[in-house]
XYZ file of C-alpha atoms in Angstrom:
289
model
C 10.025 -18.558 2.847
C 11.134 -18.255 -1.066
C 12.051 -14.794 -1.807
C 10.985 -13.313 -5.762
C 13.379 -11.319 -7.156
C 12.326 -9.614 -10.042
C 14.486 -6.746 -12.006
C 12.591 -4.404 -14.255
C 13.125 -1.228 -16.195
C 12.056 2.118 -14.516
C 9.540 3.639 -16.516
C 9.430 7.303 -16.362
C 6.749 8.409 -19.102
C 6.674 12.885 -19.391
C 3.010 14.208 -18.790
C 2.087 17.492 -19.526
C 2.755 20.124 -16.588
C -0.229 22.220 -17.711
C -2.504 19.503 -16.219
C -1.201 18.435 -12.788
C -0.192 22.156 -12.100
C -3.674 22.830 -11.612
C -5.506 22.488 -7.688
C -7.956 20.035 -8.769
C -8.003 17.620 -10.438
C -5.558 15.596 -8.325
C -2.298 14.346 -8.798
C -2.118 11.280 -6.987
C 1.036 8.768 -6.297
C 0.258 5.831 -3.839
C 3.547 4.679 -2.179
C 4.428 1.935 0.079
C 4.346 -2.086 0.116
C 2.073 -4.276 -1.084
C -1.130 -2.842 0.053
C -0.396 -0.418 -1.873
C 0.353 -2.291 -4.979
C -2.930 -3.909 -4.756
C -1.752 -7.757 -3.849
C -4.238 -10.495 -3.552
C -4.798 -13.067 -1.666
C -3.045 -15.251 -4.512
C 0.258 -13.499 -4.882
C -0.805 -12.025 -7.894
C -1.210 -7.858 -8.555
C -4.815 -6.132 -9.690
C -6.583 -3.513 -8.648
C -5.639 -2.402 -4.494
C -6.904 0.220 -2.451
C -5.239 2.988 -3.989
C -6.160 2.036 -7.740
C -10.027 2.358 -6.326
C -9.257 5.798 -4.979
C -7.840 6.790 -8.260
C -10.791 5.175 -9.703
C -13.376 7.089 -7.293
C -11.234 10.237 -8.299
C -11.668 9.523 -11.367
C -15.389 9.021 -11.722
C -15.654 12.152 -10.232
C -13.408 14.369 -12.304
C -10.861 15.512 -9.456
C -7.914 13.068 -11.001
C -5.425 14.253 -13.055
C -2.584 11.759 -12.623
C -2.351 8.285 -10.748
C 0.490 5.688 -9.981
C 1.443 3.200 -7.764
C 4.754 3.251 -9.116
C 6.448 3.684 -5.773
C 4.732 0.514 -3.995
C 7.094 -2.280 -3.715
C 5.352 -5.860 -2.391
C 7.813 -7.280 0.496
C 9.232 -3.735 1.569
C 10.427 -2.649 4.829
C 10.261 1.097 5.769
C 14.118 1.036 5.231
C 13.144 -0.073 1.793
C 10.665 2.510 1.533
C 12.712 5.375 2.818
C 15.317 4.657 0.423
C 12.924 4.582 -2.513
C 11.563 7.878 -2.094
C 14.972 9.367 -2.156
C 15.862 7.840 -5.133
C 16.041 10.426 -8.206
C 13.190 8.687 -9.798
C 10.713 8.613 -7.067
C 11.429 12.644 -6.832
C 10.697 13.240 -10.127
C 7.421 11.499 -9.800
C 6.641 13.296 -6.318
C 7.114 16.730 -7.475
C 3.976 17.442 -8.862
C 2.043 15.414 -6.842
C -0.891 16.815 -4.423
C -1.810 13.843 -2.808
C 0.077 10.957 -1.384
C -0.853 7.483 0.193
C 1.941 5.892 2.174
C 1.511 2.052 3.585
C 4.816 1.581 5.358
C 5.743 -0.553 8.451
C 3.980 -3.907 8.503
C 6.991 -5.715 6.622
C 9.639 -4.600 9.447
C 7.187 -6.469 12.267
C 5.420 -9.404 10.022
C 8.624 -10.275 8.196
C 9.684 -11.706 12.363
C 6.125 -13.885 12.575
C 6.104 -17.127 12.205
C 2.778 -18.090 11.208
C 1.600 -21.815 10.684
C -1.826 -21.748 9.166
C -2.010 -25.897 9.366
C -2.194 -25.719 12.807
C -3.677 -22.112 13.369
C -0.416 -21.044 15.406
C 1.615 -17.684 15.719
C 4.998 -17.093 17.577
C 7.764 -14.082 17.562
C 9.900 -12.788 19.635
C 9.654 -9.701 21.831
C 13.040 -8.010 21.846
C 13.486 -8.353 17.782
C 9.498 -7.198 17.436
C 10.487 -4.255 20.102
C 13.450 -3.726 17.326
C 11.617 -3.137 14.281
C 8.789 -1.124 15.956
C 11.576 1.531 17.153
C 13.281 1.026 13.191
C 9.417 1.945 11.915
C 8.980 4.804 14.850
C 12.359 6.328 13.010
C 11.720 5.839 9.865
C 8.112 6.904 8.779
C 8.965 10.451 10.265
C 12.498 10.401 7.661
C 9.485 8.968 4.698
C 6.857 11.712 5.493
C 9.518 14.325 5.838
C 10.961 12.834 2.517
C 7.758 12.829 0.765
C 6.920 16.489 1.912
C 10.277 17.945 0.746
C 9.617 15.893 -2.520
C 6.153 17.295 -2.879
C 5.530 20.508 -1.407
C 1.661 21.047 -2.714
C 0.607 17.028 -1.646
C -1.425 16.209 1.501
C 0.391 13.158 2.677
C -1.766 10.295 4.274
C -0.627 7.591 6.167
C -2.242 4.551 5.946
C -2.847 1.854 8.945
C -3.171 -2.051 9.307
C -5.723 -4.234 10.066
C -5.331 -7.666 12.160
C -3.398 -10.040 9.618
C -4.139 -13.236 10.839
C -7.858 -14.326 11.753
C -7.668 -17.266 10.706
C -5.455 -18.255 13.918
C -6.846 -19.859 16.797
C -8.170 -17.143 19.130
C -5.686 -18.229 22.118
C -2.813 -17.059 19.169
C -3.939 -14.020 18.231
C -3.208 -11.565 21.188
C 0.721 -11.138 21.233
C 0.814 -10.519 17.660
C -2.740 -7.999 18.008
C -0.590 -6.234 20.247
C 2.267 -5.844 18.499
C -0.251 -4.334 15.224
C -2.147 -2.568 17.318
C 1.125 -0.965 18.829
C 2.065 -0.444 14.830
C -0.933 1.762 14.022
C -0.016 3.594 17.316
C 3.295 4.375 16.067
C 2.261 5.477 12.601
C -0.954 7.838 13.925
C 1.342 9.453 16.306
C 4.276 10.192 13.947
C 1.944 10.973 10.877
C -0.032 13.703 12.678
C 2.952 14.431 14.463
C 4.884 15.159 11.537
C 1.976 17.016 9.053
C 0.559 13.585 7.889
C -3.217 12.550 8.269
C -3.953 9.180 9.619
C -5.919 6.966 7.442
C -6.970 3.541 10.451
C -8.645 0.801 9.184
C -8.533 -1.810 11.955
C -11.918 -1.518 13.239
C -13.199 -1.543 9.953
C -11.873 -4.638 8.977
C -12.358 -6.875 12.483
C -16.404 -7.708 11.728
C -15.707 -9.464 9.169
C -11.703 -10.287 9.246
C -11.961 -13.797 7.856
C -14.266 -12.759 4.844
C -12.245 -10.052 4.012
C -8.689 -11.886 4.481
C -10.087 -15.231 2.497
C -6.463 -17.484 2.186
C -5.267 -18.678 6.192
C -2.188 -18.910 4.569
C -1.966 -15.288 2.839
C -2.302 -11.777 4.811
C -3.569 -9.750 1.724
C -7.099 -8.907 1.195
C -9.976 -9.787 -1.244
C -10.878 -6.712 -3.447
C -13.415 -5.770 -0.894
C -10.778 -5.490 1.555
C -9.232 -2.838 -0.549
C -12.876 -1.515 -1.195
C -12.958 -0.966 3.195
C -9.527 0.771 3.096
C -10.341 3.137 0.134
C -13.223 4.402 2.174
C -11.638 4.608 5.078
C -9.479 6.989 3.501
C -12.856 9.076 1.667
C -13.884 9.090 5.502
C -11.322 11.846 5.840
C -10.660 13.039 2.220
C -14.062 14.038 1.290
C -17.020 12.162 3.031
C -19.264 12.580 -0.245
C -16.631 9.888 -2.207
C -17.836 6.219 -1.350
C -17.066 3.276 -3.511
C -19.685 0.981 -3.767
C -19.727 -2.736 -3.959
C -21.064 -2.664 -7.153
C -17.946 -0.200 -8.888
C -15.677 -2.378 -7.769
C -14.100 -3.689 -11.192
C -14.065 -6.810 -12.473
C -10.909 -8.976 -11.270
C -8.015 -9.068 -13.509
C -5.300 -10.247 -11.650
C -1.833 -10.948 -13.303
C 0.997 -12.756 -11.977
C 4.494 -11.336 -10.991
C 5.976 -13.617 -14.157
C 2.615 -11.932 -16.706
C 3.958 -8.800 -15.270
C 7.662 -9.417 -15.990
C 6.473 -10.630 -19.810
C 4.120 -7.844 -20.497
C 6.660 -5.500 -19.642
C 9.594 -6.990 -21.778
C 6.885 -6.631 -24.654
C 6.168 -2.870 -24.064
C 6.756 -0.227 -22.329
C 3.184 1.310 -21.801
C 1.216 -0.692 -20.193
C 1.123 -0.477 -16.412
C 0.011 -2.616 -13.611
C -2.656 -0.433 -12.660
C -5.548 -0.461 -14.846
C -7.185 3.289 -14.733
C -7.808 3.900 -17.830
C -5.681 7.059 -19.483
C -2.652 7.004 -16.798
C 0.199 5.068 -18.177
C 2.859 6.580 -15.855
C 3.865 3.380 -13.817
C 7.698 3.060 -12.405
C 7.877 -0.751 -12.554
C 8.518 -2.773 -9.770
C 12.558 -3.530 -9.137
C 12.264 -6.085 -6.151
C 9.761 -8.631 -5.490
C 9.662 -10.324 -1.955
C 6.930 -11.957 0.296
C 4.749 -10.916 3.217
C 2.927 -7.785 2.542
């Protein structure tokens, strides 16, 4: 599969400490792959799961400070664990009061080989049984990172749903298995380790092929993104709901509109809330989620 590689400046913009000192509103920082960078179903970027939170937050005046700066399409919780010990990513974290992670379906999808002209899935068991253990190690290393980076956030982890309905239904159970053993793995070692759980697996199976609209693509329409953001109001606050008709109008811009607009200036970040310019700019670029 072609790999992007795409090398942009880290943008770092100051905000005032006044504001995100404060309880409320939030100070939020979404982290992880590209769930979390809100990719579509077209390899493009626009607004994910964790741009609708801030949006939700937003709309009702408990958000004080959003990015997605630290979500990385393509990355492995290796990749992710190194990130948020990176200088920069501290910087950003140490104000923050909540945190999203979505970490560990790159390690185990990256080993799937998927054929959606024929509806097929294979891997292999010893190098799946591999990563899991790599992703069992190394979200407890990212939550503890995040925490010591963060002291005042409430870190949530978030889960998977079934990447491939579009398979024929003899295909699907090794590689069920193998998520549904990944969500395991992250529930146990998020709530193990301080973290709350965010799943979204159940949520997504009535209506897996609507929701996941390319066979050939595991990334979600926005109202994929719209299930995930209230799974995670399900446990934030249960009054928060994003409604169908909120969501915002698509806008989606390619990896090479990114790489332009961002050679042309330096405020003007991926995610589109309104008012919150802080965005550290994506530094690597590769496939899967």
């Amino acid at each position: 599969m072609k790999k992007w590689f795409v090398i942009i400046v880290f943008l770092l913009l100051p905000f005032s400490a006044a504001s995100v000192e404060a309880k409320s509103p939030e100070v939020y920082i979404a982290i992880g792959d590209s769930l979390a960078a809100g990719q579509t179903p077209n390899r493009e970027i626009d607004a994910g799961y964790a741009d609708l939170i801030a949006q939700e937050l937003k709309r009702s005046r408990q958000l004080a400070f959003y990015s997605k700066g630290l979500a990385f399409p393509g990355y492995t919780t290796a990749d992710i664990l190194s990130t948020v010990q990176s200088e920069e990513a501290k910087e950003l974290l140490k104000n923050a009061t909540l945190v999203t992670i979505s970490a560990g379906a790159n390690d185990l999808l990256r080993l799937v080989q998927a054929n959606p002209a024929n509806g097929s899935l294979s891997y292999q068991q010893i190098p799946a049984d591999f990563a899991l253990n790599n992703v069992r190690k190394n979200i407890v290393e990212i939550i503890k990172e995040v925490k010591k980076a963060a002291p005042k956030a409430k870190v949530y982890v978030i889960g998977y749903y079934f990447a491939y309905p579009h398979v024929h239904e003899s295909q699907k159970q090794g590689v069920q298995q193998e998520l549904s053993t990944l969500n395991s793995i992250l529930k146990t070692q998020a709530e193990s380790n301080g973290a709350i759980y965010i799943s979204v697996e159940e949520a997504f199976a009535p209506q897996a092929k609507e929701l996941i609209p390319n066979p050939a693509d595991v990334h979600p329409s926005m109202e994929g993104y719209r299930i995930m953001g209230n799974a995670f109001f399900a446990h934030y606050n249960k009054n928060l709901h994003v409604r169908p008709n909120e969501l915002p109008n698509p806008n989606p811009l390619s990896f090479e509109e990114i790489i332009k607009s961002q050679k042309e200036t330096v405020t003007s970040p991926v995610s589109r809330i309104e008012g919150f310019e802080n965005y550290l700019s994506l530094t690597t670029l590769k496939p899967y989620i």
